[in-house]
CSV table of C-alpha atoms in Angstrom, one decimal:
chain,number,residue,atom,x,y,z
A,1,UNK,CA,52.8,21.2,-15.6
A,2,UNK,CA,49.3,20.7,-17.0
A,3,UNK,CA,48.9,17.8,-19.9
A,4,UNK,CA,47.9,19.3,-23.2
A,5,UNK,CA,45.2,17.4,-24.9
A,6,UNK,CA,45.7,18.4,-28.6
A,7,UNK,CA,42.1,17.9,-30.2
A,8,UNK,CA,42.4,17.1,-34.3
A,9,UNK,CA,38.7,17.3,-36.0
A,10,UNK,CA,37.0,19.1,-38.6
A,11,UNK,CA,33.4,18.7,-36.3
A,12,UNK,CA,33.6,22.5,-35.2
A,13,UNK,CA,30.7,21.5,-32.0
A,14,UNK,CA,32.6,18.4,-31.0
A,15,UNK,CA,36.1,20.1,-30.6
A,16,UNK,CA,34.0,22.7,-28.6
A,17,UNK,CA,32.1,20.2,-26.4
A,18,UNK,CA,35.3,17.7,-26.2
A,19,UNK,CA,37.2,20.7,-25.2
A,20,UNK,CA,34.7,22.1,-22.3
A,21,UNK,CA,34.8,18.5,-20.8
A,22,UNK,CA,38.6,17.9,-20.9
A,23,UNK,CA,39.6,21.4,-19.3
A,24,UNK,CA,36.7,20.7,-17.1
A,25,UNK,CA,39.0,17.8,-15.3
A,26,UNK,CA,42.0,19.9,-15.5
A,27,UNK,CA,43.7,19.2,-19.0
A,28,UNK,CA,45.2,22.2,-21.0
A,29,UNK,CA,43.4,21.7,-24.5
A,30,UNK,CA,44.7,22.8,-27.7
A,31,UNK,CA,42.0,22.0,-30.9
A,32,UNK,CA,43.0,22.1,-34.7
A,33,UNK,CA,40.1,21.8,-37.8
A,34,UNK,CA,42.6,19.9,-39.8
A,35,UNK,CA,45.8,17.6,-39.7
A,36,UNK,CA,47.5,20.1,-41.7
A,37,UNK,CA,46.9,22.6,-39.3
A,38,UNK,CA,48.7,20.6,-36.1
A,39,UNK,CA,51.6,20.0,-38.9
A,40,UNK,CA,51.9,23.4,-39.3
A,41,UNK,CA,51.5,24.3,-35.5
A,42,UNK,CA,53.8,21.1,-34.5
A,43,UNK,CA,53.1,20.8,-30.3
A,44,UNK,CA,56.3,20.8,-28.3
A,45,UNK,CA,56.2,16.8,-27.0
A,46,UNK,CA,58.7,17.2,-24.3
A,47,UNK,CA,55.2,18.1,-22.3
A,48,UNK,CA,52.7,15.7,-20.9
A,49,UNK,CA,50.7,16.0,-23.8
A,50,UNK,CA,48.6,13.3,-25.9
A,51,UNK,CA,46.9,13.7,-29.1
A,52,UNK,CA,42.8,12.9,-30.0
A,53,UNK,CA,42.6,12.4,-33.6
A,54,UNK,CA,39.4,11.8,-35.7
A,55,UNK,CA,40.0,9.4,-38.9
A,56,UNK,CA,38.1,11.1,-41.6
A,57,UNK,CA,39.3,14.7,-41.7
A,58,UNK,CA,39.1,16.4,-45.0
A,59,UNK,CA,42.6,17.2,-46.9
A,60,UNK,CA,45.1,14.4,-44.6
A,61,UNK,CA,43.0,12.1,-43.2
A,62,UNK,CA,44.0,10.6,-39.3
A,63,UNK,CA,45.9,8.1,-40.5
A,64,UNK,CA,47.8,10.3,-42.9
A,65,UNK,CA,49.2,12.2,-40.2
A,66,UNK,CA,50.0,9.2,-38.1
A,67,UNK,CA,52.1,8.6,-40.8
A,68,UNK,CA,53.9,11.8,-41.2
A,69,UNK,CA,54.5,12.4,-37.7
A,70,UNK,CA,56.3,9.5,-37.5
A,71,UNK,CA,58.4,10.5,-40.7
A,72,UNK,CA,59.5,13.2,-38.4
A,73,UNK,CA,60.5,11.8,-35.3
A,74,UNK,CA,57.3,13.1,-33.5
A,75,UNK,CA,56.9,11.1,-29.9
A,76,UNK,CA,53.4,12.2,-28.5
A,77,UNK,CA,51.4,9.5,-28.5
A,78,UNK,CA,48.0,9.2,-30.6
A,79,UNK,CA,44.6,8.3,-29.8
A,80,UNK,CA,41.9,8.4,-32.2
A,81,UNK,CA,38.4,8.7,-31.7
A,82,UNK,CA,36.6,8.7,-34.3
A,83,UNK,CA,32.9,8.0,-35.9
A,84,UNK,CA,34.1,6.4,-38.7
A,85,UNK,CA,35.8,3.1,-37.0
A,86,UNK,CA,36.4,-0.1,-38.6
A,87,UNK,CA,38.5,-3.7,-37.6
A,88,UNK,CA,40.9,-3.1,-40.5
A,89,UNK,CA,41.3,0.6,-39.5
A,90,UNK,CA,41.7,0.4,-36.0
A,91,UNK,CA,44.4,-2.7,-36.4
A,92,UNK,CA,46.5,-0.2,-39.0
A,93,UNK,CA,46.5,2.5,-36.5
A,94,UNK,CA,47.7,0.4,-33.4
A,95,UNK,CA,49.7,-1.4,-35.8
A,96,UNK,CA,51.7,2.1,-36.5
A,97,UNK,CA,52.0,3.1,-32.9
A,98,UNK,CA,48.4,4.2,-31.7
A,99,UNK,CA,48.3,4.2,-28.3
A,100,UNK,CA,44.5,3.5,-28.6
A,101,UNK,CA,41.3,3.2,-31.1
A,102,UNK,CA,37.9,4.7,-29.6
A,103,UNK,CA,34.4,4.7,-31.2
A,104,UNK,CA,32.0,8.0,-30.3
A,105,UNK,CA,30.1,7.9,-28.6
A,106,UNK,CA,32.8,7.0,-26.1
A,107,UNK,CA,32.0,6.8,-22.2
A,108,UNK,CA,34.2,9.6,-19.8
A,109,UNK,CA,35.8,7.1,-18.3
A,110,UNK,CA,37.5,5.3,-20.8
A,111,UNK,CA,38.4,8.4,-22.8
A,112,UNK,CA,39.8,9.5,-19.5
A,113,UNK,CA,41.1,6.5,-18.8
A,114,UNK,CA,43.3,5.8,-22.1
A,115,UNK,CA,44.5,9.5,-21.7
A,116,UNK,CA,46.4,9.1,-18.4
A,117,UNK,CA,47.4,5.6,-20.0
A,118,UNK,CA,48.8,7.3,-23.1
A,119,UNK,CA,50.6,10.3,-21.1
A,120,UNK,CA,52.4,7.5,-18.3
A,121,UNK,CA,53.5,6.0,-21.0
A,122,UNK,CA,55.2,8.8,-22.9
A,123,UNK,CA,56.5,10.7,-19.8
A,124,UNK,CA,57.9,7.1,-18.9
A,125,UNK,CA,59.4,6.3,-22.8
A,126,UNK,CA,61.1,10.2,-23.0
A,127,UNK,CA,62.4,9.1,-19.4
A,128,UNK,CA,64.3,6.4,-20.4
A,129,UNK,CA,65.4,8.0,-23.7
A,130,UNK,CA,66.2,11.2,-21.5
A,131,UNK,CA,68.3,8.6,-19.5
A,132,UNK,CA,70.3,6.8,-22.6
A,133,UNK,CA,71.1,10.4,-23.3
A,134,UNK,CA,72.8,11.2,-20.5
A,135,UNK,CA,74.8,7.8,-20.6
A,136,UNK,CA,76.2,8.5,-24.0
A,137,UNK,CA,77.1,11.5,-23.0
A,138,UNK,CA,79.2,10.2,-20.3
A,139,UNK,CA,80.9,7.6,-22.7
A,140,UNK,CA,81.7,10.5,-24.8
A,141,UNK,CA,83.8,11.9,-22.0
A,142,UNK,CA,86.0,8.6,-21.8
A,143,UNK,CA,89.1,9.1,-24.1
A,144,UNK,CA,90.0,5.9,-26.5
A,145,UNK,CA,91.8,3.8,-24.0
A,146,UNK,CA,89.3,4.0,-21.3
A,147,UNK,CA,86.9,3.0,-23.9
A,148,UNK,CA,88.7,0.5,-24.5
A,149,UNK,CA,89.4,-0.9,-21.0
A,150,UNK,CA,85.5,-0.2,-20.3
A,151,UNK,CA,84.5,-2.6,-22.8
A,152,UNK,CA,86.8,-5.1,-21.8
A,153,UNK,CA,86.1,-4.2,-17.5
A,154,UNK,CA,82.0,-5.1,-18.5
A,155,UNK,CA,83.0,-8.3,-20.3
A,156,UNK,CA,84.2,-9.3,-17.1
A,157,UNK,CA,87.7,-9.2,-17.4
A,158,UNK,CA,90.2,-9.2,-14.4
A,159,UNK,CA,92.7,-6.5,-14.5
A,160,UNK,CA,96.1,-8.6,-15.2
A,161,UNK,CA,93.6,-10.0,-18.4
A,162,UNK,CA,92.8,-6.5,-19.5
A,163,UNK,CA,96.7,-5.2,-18.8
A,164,UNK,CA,97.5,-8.2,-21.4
A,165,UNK,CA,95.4,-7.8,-23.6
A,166,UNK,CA,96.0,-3.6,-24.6
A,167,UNK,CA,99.9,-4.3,-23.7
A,168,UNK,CA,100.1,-2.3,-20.5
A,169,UNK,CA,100.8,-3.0,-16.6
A,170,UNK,CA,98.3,-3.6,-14.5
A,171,UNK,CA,99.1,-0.4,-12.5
A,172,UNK,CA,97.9,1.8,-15.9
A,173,UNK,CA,94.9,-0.3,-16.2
A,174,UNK,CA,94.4,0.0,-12.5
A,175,UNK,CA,94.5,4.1,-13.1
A,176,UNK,CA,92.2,4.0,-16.7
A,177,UNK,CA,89.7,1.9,-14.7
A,178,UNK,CA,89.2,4.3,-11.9
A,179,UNK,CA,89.2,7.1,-14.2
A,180,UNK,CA,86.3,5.0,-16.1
A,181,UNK,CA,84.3,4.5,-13.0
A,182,UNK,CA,84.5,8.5,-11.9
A,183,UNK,CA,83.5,9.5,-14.8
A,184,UNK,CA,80.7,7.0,-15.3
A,185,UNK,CA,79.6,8.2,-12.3
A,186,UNK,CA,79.2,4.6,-10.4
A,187,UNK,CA,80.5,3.0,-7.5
A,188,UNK,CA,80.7,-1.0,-8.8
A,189,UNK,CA,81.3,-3.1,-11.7
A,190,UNK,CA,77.5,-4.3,-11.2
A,191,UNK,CA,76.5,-0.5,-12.2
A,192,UNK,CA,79.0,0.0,-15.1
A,193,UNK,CA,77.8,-3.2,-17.1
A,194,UNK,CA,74.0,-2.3,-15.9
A,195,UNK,CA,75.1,1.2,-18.3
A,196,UNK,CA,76.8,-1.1,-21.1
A,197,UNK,CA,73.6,-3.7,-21.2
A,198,UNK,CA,71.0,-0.3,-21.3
A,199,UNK,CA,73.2,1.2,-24.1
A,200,UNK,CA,73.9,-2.0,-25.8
A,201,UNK,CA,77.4,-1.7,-25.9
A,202,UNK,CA,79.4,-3.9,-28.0
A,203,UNK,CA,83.3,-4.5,-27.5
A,204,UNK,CA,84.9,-4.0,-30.3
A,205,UNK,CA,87.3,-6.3,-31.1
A,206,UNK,CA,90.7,-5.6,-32.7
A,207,UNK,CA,90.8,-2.1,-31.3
A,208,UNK,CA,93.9,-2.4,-29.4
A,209,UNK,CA,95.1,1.9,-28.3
A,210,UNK,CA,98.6,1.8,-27.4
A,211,UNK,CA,100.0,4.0,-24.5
């Protein structure tokens, strides 16, 4: 799937020369006159997709919609290249998550450069979040006392421990844990807390579930 390059400036030859170049290496390129217009036309960020946004754009500047798309939840990452840079600027826009600050004129190779660097780095963040998903949804599957017994299992706790513990023989235990580990999908104890340390799962204490 080609990335998508969403271009945000009000400079009607620049989006048309920054677009020529970027579709001349391959990139999909999508260009808006205004930071209203890309909130109105929201991208779909589940793509490998970046955006290049200028700071001084009439109506909501570049920072502006920084801002909002990060009110909404909006993942793909930002980098501005602008005309109009400054310290204080540049350190506001990396403080809030830009993924880079660029001057123009700006050299091929480092605009092409902190594009594939802004792109790995999504694809690789909506990975892991993609992966946390399917966890939780695993954990879901586990009824109360398996919850239970898998948050006492990943503290360590030998079965004859955990049988005292919820008031039940070590046989039932024995049965809840390999019903945990199917439906975990793992083969060890080593992968099931590896799952409870990415998830930060906490025990919770006090939450005995009678058989």
């Amino acid at each position: 799937m080609p990335t998508v390059i969403h271009v945000v400036d009000d400079d009607r030859s620049f989006r048309a020369a920054i677009s020529r170049l970027l579709q001349k290496v391959g990139y999909e390129v999508t260009a808006y006159e205004s930071a209203s217009q890309l909130l109105e036309q929201l991208p779909d960020d589940s793509r490998p997709s970046c955006i290049l946004l200028d700071v001084q754009i009439p109506g909501l500047t570049g920072p502006q919609l920084q801002e909002r798309l990060a009110e909404r939840g909006f993942t793909l990452p930002i980098i501005f290249l602008t005309g109009h840079g400054d310290i204080p600027t540049s350190v506001q826009a990396v403080k809030a998550g830009a993924e880079d600050f660029l001057t123009k004129p700006v050299t091929e190779k480092k605009l092409f450069a902190a594009i594939e660097r802004a792109v790995a780095r999504h694809q690789a963040t909506r990975e892991q979040r993609d992966r946390l998903s399917a966890l939780r949804t695993l954990v879901a599957t586990l009824t109360p006392r398996e919850r239970e017994v898998f948050d006492l299992v990943v503290q360590g706790k030998m079965n004859k421990q955990i049988a005292h513990e919820i008031g039940a023989t070590e046989r039932t235990v024995k049965a809840h844990r390999h019903k945990v580990m199917e439906k975990m999908r793992v083969q060890s104890l080593a992968e099931l807390v590896s799952i409870a340390v990415s998830l930060g799962i906490q025990p919770k204490a006090g939450s005995a579930v009678r058989d």
